[in-house]
């Protein structure tokens, strides 16, 4: 194995000062850099042979016939919603507990995002809640594989089939995850992945939309390249000729980044295994702690462990979630919160009039969620540091019953 050149540096410097452990971090190795340099010295910087190779490799890995690379996961979601034929007057149903791009893509095409609450166990969209949101305007359902745990896609597909809807799976957390023996990417009409640095593999920025449908694949490719089409016959007779048949964008992923993606893809299985090992160690350490709820793993899935989100019950641990975040940070451990429900952000709240309490499961989870550090470049030492810090902070919380009461009051009062 080559030396990781951009893994997080040793957290203890020579003078003994401690650096912060990030909640997520990329790993870039020498082979990745060589792959990029090779392309920089080649004929093609963009739209060359590396794009097609990267697409073919990701498609084969996830079990999809067609794969179309994009400049980001967000661009791929935009193209997916457009390819599904969603437009003004239509509605797309998605989860409030997600990154904004999952719902923004519906707005990009002039349609309306409609939210359905999440399932309390997996925090993925609840098929029962989707049922109540379907109208004559609904065109697509966009589940998101929260934390790397696949949404209940069989139940979602059954609903979609009954109502003639397409399913676009936002699998930006879930490259490499499995659902009932099948890999995420082979399940939905279109599935979208991201290669942002916090994900299982990275290209800096980048994304991919995959499908088994030839027509959808064509539309994805066209949307990525200004809505341009060229016929095979014209390629021979007049190679300068093309037609713009719809409004498209420049969402093309450069060869430089596809070469990086291909090099990273070689280590995907290894990255996933490391993430799983860390998650299992955390679960072993935390599942018996009162007031801590470790992530649920349904027996029929293999998660890709993008995140390790725990839920903390302030009254049981004697600390609010926010106080736990602060204490961990004092111990040089960074965490994050996934997510502030989209319906609580000013843009969505003001534009659509959402009220606190509209999505009780997502909002209740949000108040308790904290994502502990989880990335494939973490050392065993880093993992034990997190476990030790958590145990220390939680033990202190319990030792002060009066503070515990105060913290419980704070927790109830701090719901937005
Ligand atoms: C990362 C991510 C995206 C896409 O992000 P990009 O930064 O545009 O690649 C979309 N949805 C979710 C849930 C994500 O986590």
Coordinates of C-alpha atoms and ligand atoms in Angstrom, one line a residue:
X1 CA 0.0 0.0 0.0
X2 CA 1.3 3.5 -0.8
X3 CA 1.6 6.1 1.9
X4 CA -1.5 8.2 2.4
X5 CA -0.4 11.7 1.6
X6 CA -3.5 13.5 2.6
X7 CA -4.8 11.4 5.5
X8 CA -5.3 13.5 8.6
X9 CA -1.9 14.2 10.1
X10 CA -0.9 12.6 13.4
X11 CA -3.0 14.2 16.0
X12 CA -0.2 14.6 18.4
X13 CA 2.6 17.0 17.3
X14 CA 6.2 16.7 18.5
X15 CA 5.5 19.4 21.1
X16 CA 2.5 17.5 22.4
X17 CA -0.3 19.8 21.3
X18 CA -3.3 18.0 20.1
X19 CA -5.0 18.6 16.7
X20 CA -8.7 18.2 16.2
X21 CA -10.0 14.8 14.9
X22 CA -12.4 15.8 12.1
X23 CA -15.8 14.1 11.8
X24 CA -14.9 13.1 8.2
X25 CA -11.8 13.2 6.0
X26 CA -10.6 12.0 2.6
X27 CA -7.7 9.7 2.0
X28 CA -5.5 10.4 -1.0
X29 CA -2.7 8.1 -1.8
X30 CA 0.4 8.3 -4.1
X31 CA -1.3 6.2 -6.7
X32 CA -4.2 8.7 -6.9
X33 CA -1.8 11.6 -7.5
X34 CA 0.1 9.6 -10.2
X35 CA -3.2 8.8 -11.9
X36 CA -4.1 12.5 -12.0
X37 CA -0.6 13.6 -13.2
X38 CA -0.8 11.0 -16.0
X39 CA -4.0 12.7 -17.3
X40 CA -2.5 16.1 -17.0
X41 CA 0.3 15.0 -19.3
X42 CA -2.1 13.4 -21.7
X43 CA -4.2 14.7 -24.6
X44 CA -7.5 14.9 -22.8
X45 CA -8.2 17.0 -19.8
X46 CA -12.0 16.6 -20.0
X47 CA -14.5 14.3 -21.8
X48 CA -11.8 11.8 -22.8
X49 CA -11.3 8.1 -22.2
X50 CA -11.1 8.3 -18.4
X51 CA -14.8 9.4 -18.2
X52 CA -16.1 6.4 -20.0
X53 CA -13.8 4.1 -18.0
X54 CA -14.9 5.5 -14.7
X55 CA -18.6 5.3 -15.7
X56 CA -18.2 1.7 -16.9
X57 CA -16.4 0.7 -13.6
X58 CA -18.9 2.4 -11.3
X59 CA -21.8 1.0 -13.4
X60 CA -20.4 -2.6 -13.2
X61 CA -19.7 -2.2 -9.5
X62 CA -23.2 -1.1 -8.5
X63 CA -25.0 -3.3 -11.0
X64 CA -26.4 -0.7 -13.4
X65 CA -26.3 -0.9 -17.2
X66 CA -25.7 2.8 -17.7
X67 CA -23.7 5.3 -15.6
X68 CA -23.3 9.0 -16.4
X69 CA -20.7 11.1 -14.6
X70 CA -21.4 14.6 -13.4
X71 CA -19.6 17.6 -11.9
X72 CA -21.3 16.9 -8.5
X73 CA -23.9 14.7 -6.9
X74 CA -26.1 17.8 -6.9
X75 CA -25.7 18.2 -10.7
X76 CA -26.5 14.5 -11.1
X77 CA -29.7 14.9 -9.0
X78 CA -30.7 17.9 -11.1
X79 CA -30.3 15.9 -14.3
X80 CA -32.1 12.9 -12.8
X81 CA -35.2 15.0 -11.9
X82 CA -35.1 16.6 -15.4
X83 CA -34.7 13.1 -17.1
X84 CA -37.7 11.9 -15.1
X85 CA -39.7 14.6 -16.9
X86 CA -40.5 16.6 -13.7
X87 CA -41.4 20.2 -14.4
X88 CA -43.6 23.2 -13.4
X89 CA -46.8 22.1 -11.7
X90 CA -45.4 18.7 -10.6
X91 CA -44.5 17.4 -7.2
X92 CA -41.6 15.3 -5.9
X93 CA -41.8 13.6 -2.5
X94 CA -38.7 13.4 -0.4
X95 CA -37.4 13.3 3.2
X96 CA -36.9 16.4 5.3
X97 CA -33.9 14.8 7.1
X98 CA -31.4 15.3 4.3
X99 CA -28.9 17.5 2.7
X100 CA -30.6 20.4 0.8
X101 CA -29.6 19.1 -2.7
X102 CA -32.1 16.1 -2.3
X103 CA -35.0 18.6 -2.4
X104 CA -33.4 21.5 -4.2
X105 CA -33.2 19.5 -7.4
X106 CA -37.0 19.4 -7.5
X107 CA -37.0 23.3 -7.2
X108 CA -34.4 23.5 -10.0
X109 CA -36.9 22.2 -12.5
X110 CA -39.7 24.4 -11.3
X111 CA -41.6 21.7 -9.4
X112 CA -42.6 21.5 -5.8
X113 CA -40.9 19.4 -3.1
X114 CA -43.3 17.7 -0.8
X115 CA -41.9 16.2 2.4
X116 CA -42.9 12.9 4.0
X117 CA -41.6 12.2 7.6
X118 CA -39.0 9.6 8.3
X119 CA -39.1 6.2 10.0
X120 CA -37.9 6.5 13.5
X121 CA -35.6 3.4 13.4
X122 CA -33.6 4.1 10.2
X123 CA -34.3 7.8 9.7
X124 CA -35.0 7.1 6.0
X125 CA -38.3 8.2 4.4
X126 CA -41.3 6.3 5.8
X127 CA -43.3 4.5 3.0
X128 CA -46.5 5.0 5.1
X129 CA -45.9 8.7 5.2
X130 CA -45.3 8.8 1.5
X131 CA -48.7 7.3 0.9
X132 CA -50.5 10.2 2.5
X133 CA -48.5 12.7 0.3
X134 CA -49.3 11.3 -3.1
X135 CA -51.5 13.6 -5.2
X136 CA -52.3 13.8 -8.9
X137 CA -49.3 16.1 -9.3
X138 CA -46.8 13.7 -7.9
X139 CA -44.2 12.6 -10.4
X140 CA -41.2 11.2 -8.4
X141 CA -40.3 9.9 -5.0
X142 CA -36.7 10.7 -3.9
X143 CA -35.7 8.5 -0.9
X144 CA -32.3 9.2 0.6
X145 CA -30.1 6.4 2.1
X146 CA -29.5 8.1 5.4
X147 CA -26.0 7.6 6.8
X148 CA -25.4 4.8 4.3
X149 CA -28.4 2.7 5.4
X150 CA -30.6 2.0 2.3
X151 CA -34.2 3.3 2.5
X152 CA -37.0 0.7 2.3
X153 CA -36.9 0.8 -1.5
X154 CA -39.1 -2.3 -2.1
X155 CA -42.0 -0.7 -0.2
X156 CA -41.3 2.6 -2.0
X157 CA -41.2 0.9 -5.4
X158 CA -44.5 -0.9 -4.8
X159 CA -46.2 2.5 -4.0
X160 CA -44.5 4.1 -7.0
X161 CA -45.6 1.4 -9.3
X162 CA -49.2 1.7 -8.1
X163 CA -49.2 5.4 -8.8
X164 CA -47.0 5.5 -11.9
X165 CA -44.2 7.4 -10.2
X166 CA -40.4 7.2 -10.9
X167 CA -38.0 6.6 -8.0
X168 CA -34.8 8.6 -7.9
X169 CA -32.7 7.2 -5.1
X170 CA -30.3 9.8 -3.5
X171 CA -27.6 7.3 -2.6
X172 CA -24.9 10.0 -2.0
X173 CA -24.4 8.3 1.4
X174 CA -24.6 4.8 0.2
X175 CA -22.0 3.8 -2.4
X176 CA -21.4 0.1 -1.8
X177 CA -24.4 -0.5 0.4
X178 CA -26.7 -3.5 -0.1
X179 CA -30.4 -4.0 0.2
X180 CA -31.9 -7.5 0.3
X181 CA -28.8 -9.0 -1.4
X182 CA -28.7 -6.3 -4.2
X183 CA -26.4 -3.4 -4.4
X184 CA -27.6 0.1 -4.1
X185 CA -27.5 1.5 -7.7
X186 CA -29.4 -1.5 -9.2
X187 CA -32.6 -0.9 -7.3
X188 CA -34.2 2.4 -8.4
X189 CA -35.1 4.0 -11.8
X190 CA -32.2 6.4 -11.3
X191 CA -29.7 6.3 -8.4
X192 CA -27.3 9.2 -7.6
X193 CA -23.9 9.0 -6.0
X194 CA -21.5 11.8 -4.8
X195 CA -17.7 11.8 -4.7
X196 CA -17.4 14.8 -2.3
X197 CA -14.4 14.3 0.0
X198 CA -16.5 13.2 3.0
X199 CA -17.9 10.2 1.0
X200 CA -16.6 6.6 0.5
X201 CA -14.4 7.6 -2.4
X202 CA -13.6 11.1 -3.7
X203 CA -12.9 13.1 -6.8
X204 CA -12.9 16.5 -4.9
X205 CA -16.2 17.3 -6.5
X206 CA -18.1 14.8 -8.6
X207 CA -21.1 12.6 -8.9
X208 CA -22.7 9.9 -10.9
X209 CA -26.3 9.0 -12.0
X210 CA -26.9 5.3 -12.8
X211 CA -29.9 3.6 -14.4
X212 CA -30.9 0.4 -16.2
X213 CA -33.1 2.4 -18.6
X214 CA -31.6 3.3 -22.0
X215 CA -34.0 6.3 -22.5
X216 CA -33.3 7.8 -19.1
X217 CA -29.5 7.3 -19.7
X218 CA -29.7 9.2 -23.0
X219 CA -31.6 12.1 -21.3
X220 CA -29.0 12.2 -18.5
X221 CA -26.2 12.4 -21.0
X222 CA -28.0 15.1 -23.0
X223 CA -28.8 17.2 -20.0
X224 CA -25.1 17.1 -18.9
X225 CA -24.0 18.5 -22.3
X226 CA -26.2 21.5 -23.2
X227 CA -29.0 19.4 -24.6
X228 CA -26.8 18.5 -27.6
X229 CA -27.5 15.5 -29.8
X230 CA -25.4 14.2 -32.7
X231 CA -26.4 11.4 -35.0
X232 CA -24.0 8.6 -35.9
X233 CA -24.6 9.4 -39.6
X234 CA -23.7 13.0 -39.2
X235 CA -20.5 12.0 -37.3
X236 CA -19.2 10.6 -40.6
X237 CA -20.7 12.9 -43.2
X238 CA -20.4 16.3 -41.4
X239 CA -18.7 15.9 -38.0
X240 CA -19.2 19.6 -37.2
X241 CA -23.0 19.2 -37.1
X242 CA -25.1 18.9 -33.9
X243 CA -28.5 19.9 -32.7
X244 CA -29.6 21.4 -29.4
X245 CA -33.0 19.8 -28.7
X246 CA -33.6 21.0 -25.1
X247 CA -32.1 23.2 -22.5
X248 CA -29.1 21.6 -20.9
X249 CA -26.1 22.5 -18.8
X250 CA -22.4 22.0 -18.7
X251 CA -22.2 19.3 -16.0
X252 CA -19.4 17.3 -17.6
X253 CA -16.9 15.7 -15.2
X254 CA -13.3 16.3 -16.3
X255 CA -11.0 13.4 -17.3
X256 CA -8.6 14.6 -14.5
X257 CA -11.2 13.9 -11.9
X258 CA -12.4 10.6 -13.4
X259 CA -8.8 9.3 -13.3
X260 CA -8.8 10.2 -9.6
X261 CA -12.1 8.4 -9.1
X262 CA -10.9 5.3 -10.9
X263 CA -7.8 5.2 -8.7
X264 CA -10.0 5.7 -5.5
X265 CA -12.5 3.0 -6.7
X266 CA -9.7 0.4 -6.4
X267 CA -9.8 0.9 -2.6
X268 CA -13.6 1.2 -2.2
X269 CA -14.0 -2.3 -0.7
X270 CA -11.2 -1.6 1.7
X271 CA -12.7 1.7 2.7
X272 CA -16.1 0.2 3.3
X273 CA -14.6 -2.6 5.4
X274 CA -12.7 -0.1 7.5
X275 CA -15.8 2.0 8.0
X276 CA -17.8 -1.1 9.0
X277 CA -15.1 -2.1 11.5
X278 CA -15.1 1.3 13.1
X279 CA -18.9 1.4 13.3
X280 CA -19.0 -2.0 14.9
X281 CA -16.5 -1.0 17.5
X282 CA -18.6 2.1 18.3
X283 CA -21.7 0.1 18.6
X284 CA -20.0 -2.4 20.9
X285 CA -18.8 0.5 23.1
X286 CA -22.0 2.6 23.1
X287 CA -25.0 0.3 22.8
X288 CA -25.1 -0.5 26.5
X289 CA -24.8 3.2 27.6
X290 CA -28.1 4.5 29.0
X291 CA -29.5 7.5 27.0
X292 CA -27.4 6.7 23.9
X293 CA -29.2 5.2 20.9
X294 CA -26.8 3.7 18.3
X295 CA -27.7 3.5 14.6
X296 CA -30.2 0.8 13.6
X297 CA -29.1 -1.7 11.0
X298 CA -32.0 -3.7 9.5
X299 CA -31.2 -7.4 9.1
X300 CA -31.7 -7.3 5.3
X301 CA -29.2 -4.5 4.6
X302 CA -25.5 -3.9 4.5
X303 CA -24.9 -0.2 5.2
X304 CA -22.1 1.8 3.6
X305 CA -21.5 3.6 6.9
X306 CA -21.2 7.2 5.6
X307 CA -22.1 8.4 9.0
X308 CA -22.2 7.1 12.6
X309 CA -25.2 9.1 13.9
X310 CA -26.1 8.4 17.6
X311 CA -29.2 9.9 19.3
X312 CA -28.7 11.1 22.9
X313 CA -31.5 11.5 25.4
X314 CA -30.5 14.6 27.4
X315 CA -32.5 13.7 30.5
X316 CA -30.8 10.3 30.7
X317 CA -27.2 11.4 30.1
X318 CA -27.4 14.6 32.1
X319 CA -26.3 16.8 29.1
X320 CA -27.9 18.4 26.2
X321 CA -26.8 17.3 22.7
X322 CA -25.3 20.8 22.2
X323 CA -23.3 20.5 25.5
X324 CA -22.1 17.0 24.4
X325 CA -20.9 18.5 21.1
X326 CA -19.0 21.3 23.0
X327 CA -17.4 18.9 25.5
X328 CA -16.2 16.6 22.7
X329 CA -14.8 19.6 20.9
X330 CA -12.9 20.6 24.1
X331 CA -11.5 17.0 23.9
X332 CA -10.3 17.8 20.3
X333 CA -13.0 15.7 18.7
X334 CA -15.2 17.3 16.0
X335 CA -18.7 16.1 15.4
X336 CA -21.6 17.2 13.2
X337 CA -25.4 17.1 13.1
X338 CA -27.2 15.4 10.2
X339 CA -29.5 17.1 9.6
X340 CA -31.4 20.2 10.5
X341 CA -34.7 19.2 8.8
X342 CA -35.0 21.1 5.5
X343 CA -38.5 22.3 6.6
X344 CA -36.8 24.2 9.5
X345 CA -34.5 26.2 7.2
X346 CA -35.6 29.8 6.6
X347 CA -35.8 29.4 2.8
X348 CA -38.1 26.4 2.9
X349 CA -40.0 27.7 6.0
X350 CA -40.7 31.0 4.5
X351 CA -41.4 29.9 1.0
X352 CA -43.8 27.0 1.9
X353 CA -45.0 28.0 5.4
X354 CA -43.7 25.0 7.3
X355 CA -44.4 25.1 11.0
X356 CA -42.4 23.5 13.9
X357 CA -43.9 20.1 14.6
X358 CA -45.0 19.4 11.0
X359 CA -42.5 16.5 10.8
X360 CA -42.3 15.3 14.4
X361 CA -40.1 12.2 13.8
X362 CA -37.4 14.1 11.8
X363 CA -37.6 17.1 14.2
X364 CA -37.4 14.9 17.3
X365 CA -34.4 13.0 15.8
X366 CA -32.7 16.2 14.9
X367 CA -32.8 17.5 18.5
X368 CA -30.9 14.3 19.6
X369 CA -28.6 13.6 16.7
X370 CA -24.8 13.8 16.7
X371 CA -22.5 12.3 14.1
X372 CA -19.3 10.9 15.6
X373 CA -16.1 10.9 13.6
X374 CA -16.2 8.1 11.0
X375 CA -13.9 7.9 8.0
X376 CA -11.8 5.1 6.5
X377 CA -8.5 7.0 7.3
X378 CA -9.2 6.9 11.1
X379 CA -6.6 5.0 13.1
X380 CA -7.5 2.6 15.9
X381 CA -6.1 5.2 18.2
X382 CA -8.5 7.8 16.9
X383 CA -11.4 5.4 17.4
X384 CA -10.4 4.6 21.0
X385 CA -10.0 8.4 21.6
X386 CA -13.6 9.0 20.7
X387 CA -14.8 6.1 22.9
X388 CA -12.7 7.3 25.8
X389 CA -13.9 10.9 25.5
X390 CA -17.5 9.8 25.3
X391 CA -17.2 7.6 28.3
X392 CA -15.5 10.3 30.3
X393 CA -18.0 13.0 29.4
X394 CA -21.0 10.8 30.0
X395 CA -19.7 9.6 33.4
X396 CA -19.2 13.2 34.4
X397 CA -22.8 14.0 33.3
X398 CA -24.1 11.3 35.6
X399 CA -22.1 12.4 38.6
X400 CA -24.0 15.7 38.8
X401 CA -27.7 14.9 39.2
X402 CA -28.6 18.6 39.7
X403 CA -26.9 19.6 36.4
X404 CA -28.6 16.6 34.9
X405 CA -32.0 18.0 35.9
X406 CA -31.0 21.5 34.5
X407 CA -29.8 19.9 31.3
X408 CA -33.0 18.1 30.8
X409 CA -34.9 21.4 31.2
X410 CA -32.6 23.0 28.7
X411 CA -33.1 20.2 26.2
X412 CA -36.9 20.7 26.3
X413 CA -36.6 24.4 26.0
X414 CA -34.2 24.4 23.1
X415 CA -36.5 22.9 20.5
X416 CA -35.8 25.7 18.0
Ligands
LIG1 C1 -23.2 14.7 -0.6 C2 -24.6 14.7 -0.8 C3 -25.2 15.1 -2.0 C4 -24.5 15.6 -3.2 O1 -23.5 16.5 -2.9 P1 -22.4 17.1 -3.9 O2 -21.6 17.8 -2.9 O3 -23.1 17.9 -4.8 O4 -21.7 16.0 -4.5 C5 -26.6 15.0 -2.2 N1 -27.4 14.5 -1.2 C6 -26.8 14.1 -0.1 C7 -27.7 13.5 1.0 C8 -25.5 14.2 0.2 O5 -25.0 13.8 1.4

